[in-house]
């Protein structure tokens, strides 16, 4: 297989990374898969700019599993979707022989990515994943990347037309049956937006006002 770089970042292509990609492709739409891949590249770029050490394959898998918890697989769950996603990634990694330390890193990174004020104080994998989610959704930290790098990421993994509204719709549909699980995270704002109650200064307003064109 051809080695692939995006904006200078090597996309993981080992057996575990390929298995994760195939599994997520079976259960997630391109809207979420492209967002996951953009998030991985942005996280990697941020990590290099901050001279942080991290395992690229673990970061890639964390990004891929980030939102599996909002899919139809969890239509009956009452847990936070982040916990469902983290549990799914942990189960996958156990099946591929990763260590308890590796599994714990990925679990934390996924579970904490929507919790404000916590992730940036954790290990690099958690801090970078959270920061890259902010980049992909609201344009935060874009000053760390050149315009060329941003263009290369979007060319490889496009934000489809109407992404902002489609993304909010997907997030809401995956959690509307468990509103109590969103308390204290940006997802409470997502459900408020879904029911036509936009909170001034909230996550949805920041996403819709981001510098990304759609």
XYZ file of C-alpha atoms in Angstrom:
214
model
C 0.000 0.000 0.000
C 1.159 3.542 -0.720
C 2.381 5.523 2.273
C 0.156 8.552 2.661
C 1.080 11.906 4.122
C -1.405 14.727 4.728
C 0.041 18.173 5.452
C 3.309 16.422 6.256
C 1.674 14.008 8.726
C 2.022 10.280 8.111
C -1.392 8.595 8.265
C -1.070 5.390 10.351
C -1.340 2.290 8.187
C -0.381 -0.602 10.424
C -2.627 -3.620 10.885
C -4.377 -2.174 13.947
C -4.958 1.201 12.319
C -6.372 -0.456 9.196
C -8.666 -2.657 11.282
C -9.934 0.397 13.161
C -10.516 2.266 9.894
C -12.439 -0.649 8.388
C -14.572 -1.065 11.504
C -15.429 2.615 11.758
C -16.184 2.802 8.032
C -18.824 0.122 8.579
C -20.583 2.121 11.290
C -20.024 5.834 10.640
C -20.949 8.135 7.744
C -18.308 10.054 5.802
C -19.363 13.195 7.689
C -17.954 11.740 10.914
C -15.072 9.783 9.383
C -13.664 12.806 7.573
C -14.012 14.849 10.755
C -12.121 12.145 12.651
C -9.269 12.129 10.131
C -9.049 15.927 10.110
C -8.953 15.841 13.894
C -6.052 13.365 13.845
C -4.027 15.500 11.446
C -4.723 18.717 13.360
C -3.812 16.980 16.635
C -0.558 15.719 15.143
C 0.339 19.155 13.804
C -0.397 20.678 17.193
C 1.695 18.019 18.900
C 4.697 18.707 16.678
C 4.327 22.469 17.126
C 4.371 21.975 20.907
C 7.190 19.396 20.840
C 4.982 16.825 22.585
C 5.579 13.078 22.451
C 2.621 10.861 21.556
C 1.829 7.558 19.861
C 0.422 8.402 16.386
C -1.456 5.114 16.070
C -3.169 5.570 19.440
C -4.066 9.147 18.533
C -5.476 7.958 15.188
C -7.604 5.274 16.826
C -8.859 7.716 19.463
C -9.900 10.125 16.712
C -11.652 7.382 14.726
C -13.679 6.174 17.733
C -14.392 9.694 18.972
C -18.094 9.754 18.021
C -19.056 6.115 17.512
C -21.225 6.617 20.603
C -23.709 8.811 18.714
C -24.414 6.170 16.061
C -27.382 3.811 15.940
C -25.309 1.196 17.773
C -26.036 3.161 20.957
C -29.653 4.130 20.332
C -30.668 2.635 23.688
C -27.703 3.790 25.772
C -28.163 6.153 28.697
C -24.455 6.766 29.219
C -22.639 9.847 27.969
C -21.820 9.195 24.321
C -18.178 9.965 25.120
C -18.116 7.017 27.539
C -19.742 4.723 24.979
C -17.108 5.784 22.446
C -14.268 5.353 24.937
C -15.533 1.910 25.964
C -15.743 0.837 22.310
C -12.173 1.961 21.654
C -10.952 0.178 24.784
C -12.639 -3.051 23.715
C -11.085 -2.754 20.263
C -7.600 -2.126 21.651
C -7.853 -5.047 24.079
C -8.646 -7.258 21.117
C -5.482 -6.043 19.403
C -3.168 -6.656 22.318
C -2.454 -3.097 23.419
C -1.311 -2.514 26.979
C -3.510 -1.321 29.824
C -1.585 1.966 29.788
C -2.288 2.476 26.083
C -5.958 1.630 26.562
C -6.215 4.016 29.499
C -4.706 6.856 27.478
C -7.187 6.396 24.652
C -10.128 6.003 27.045
C -9.263 9.272 28.797
C -8.705 11.128 25.533
C -12.112 10.178 24.157
C -14.076 10.434 27.395
C -12.759 13.904 28.240
C -12.793 15.569 24.831
C -15.988 17.555 25.519
C -15.290 18.410 29.154
C -14.058 22.014 29.379
C -11.101 22.921 31.533
C -9.842 19.370 32.110
C -8.310 17.865 28.964
C -5.558 20.459 28.525
C -4.103 19.451 31.896
C -3.923 15.753 31.045
C -1.404 13.651 29.085
C -0.535 14.742 25.513
C -2.946 12.306 23.840
C -5.903 13.747 25.760
C -4.820 17.370 25.462
C -4.116 17.123 21.731
C -7.329 15.305 20.845
C -9.438 17.894 22.672
C -7.573 20.831 21.113
C -7.878 19.320 17.629
C -11.631 18.830 18.055
C -11.823 22.542 18.843
C -9.799 23.266 15.715
C -11.954 21.137 13.455
C -15.243 22.481 14.789
C -14.655 26.107 15.768
C -11.360 27.041 14.103
C -9.514 27.391 17.411
C -5.708 27.105 17.262
C -5.650 27.667 13.490
C -2.884 30.216 14.051
C -0.655 27.190 14.692
C -1.047 25.998 11.091
C -0.121 27.592 7.813
C -2.920 28.286 5.310
C -1.278 25.682 3.070
C -1.494 23.033 5.786
C -5.157 23.824 6.408
C -5.891 23.576 2.682
C -4.126 20.206 2.438
C -6.132 18.793 5.339
C -9.419 19.960 3.806
C -8.449 18.611 0.390
C -7.737 15.172 1.840
C -10.749 15.067 4.173
C -13.351 17.595 2.988
C -15.910 19.385 5.104
C -18.970 18.637 3.018
C -21.404 21.414 2.157
C -23.606 22.208 5.135
C -21.217 20.442 7.522
C -21.935 22.677 10.518
C -25.678 22.014 10.543
C -25.317 18.347 9.530
C -22.832 17.798 12.336
C -25.077 19.414 14.954
C -28.013 17.343 13.664
C -26.022 14.096 13.944
C -24.825 14.980 17.437
C -28.346 15.816 18.586
C -29.923 12.666 17.124
C -27.344 10.567 18.921
C -28.171 12.072 22.309
C -31.783 13.281 22.269
C -32.882 10.050 24.006
C -30.457 10.667 26.919
C -30.512 14.411 27.690
C -29.423 13.864 31.292
C -26.072 12.585 29.998
C -25.182 15.937 28.427
C -25.124 18.037 31.608
C -21.850 19.925 32.020
C -20.673 19.505 28.426
C -21.121 21.247 25.087
C -23.697 18.600 24.242
C -26.288 20.258 26.463
C -25.997 23.253 24.137
C -26.361 20.946 21.118
C -29.683 19.631 22.429
C -30.845 23.160 23.253
C -30.048 24.198 19.680
C -31.867 21.135 18.358
C -34.993 22.275 20.181
C -34.560 25.819 18.797
C -33.113 27.427 21.913
C -29.702 28.788 20.878
C -27.680 29.817 23.930
C -25.795 33.071 23.391
C -22.068 32.380 23.500
C -22.617 28.629 23.631
C -20.847 25.904 21.668
C -23.341 25.929 18.783
C -23.025 29.663 18.300
C -19.227 29.368 18.268
C -19.338 26.527 15.745
C -21.720 28.337 13.408
C -19.675 31.537 13.658
C -16.354 29.781 13.048
C -14.080 30.860 10.228
C -14.653 27.558 8.399
C -16.871 28.300 5.383
C -19.359 25.474 6.135
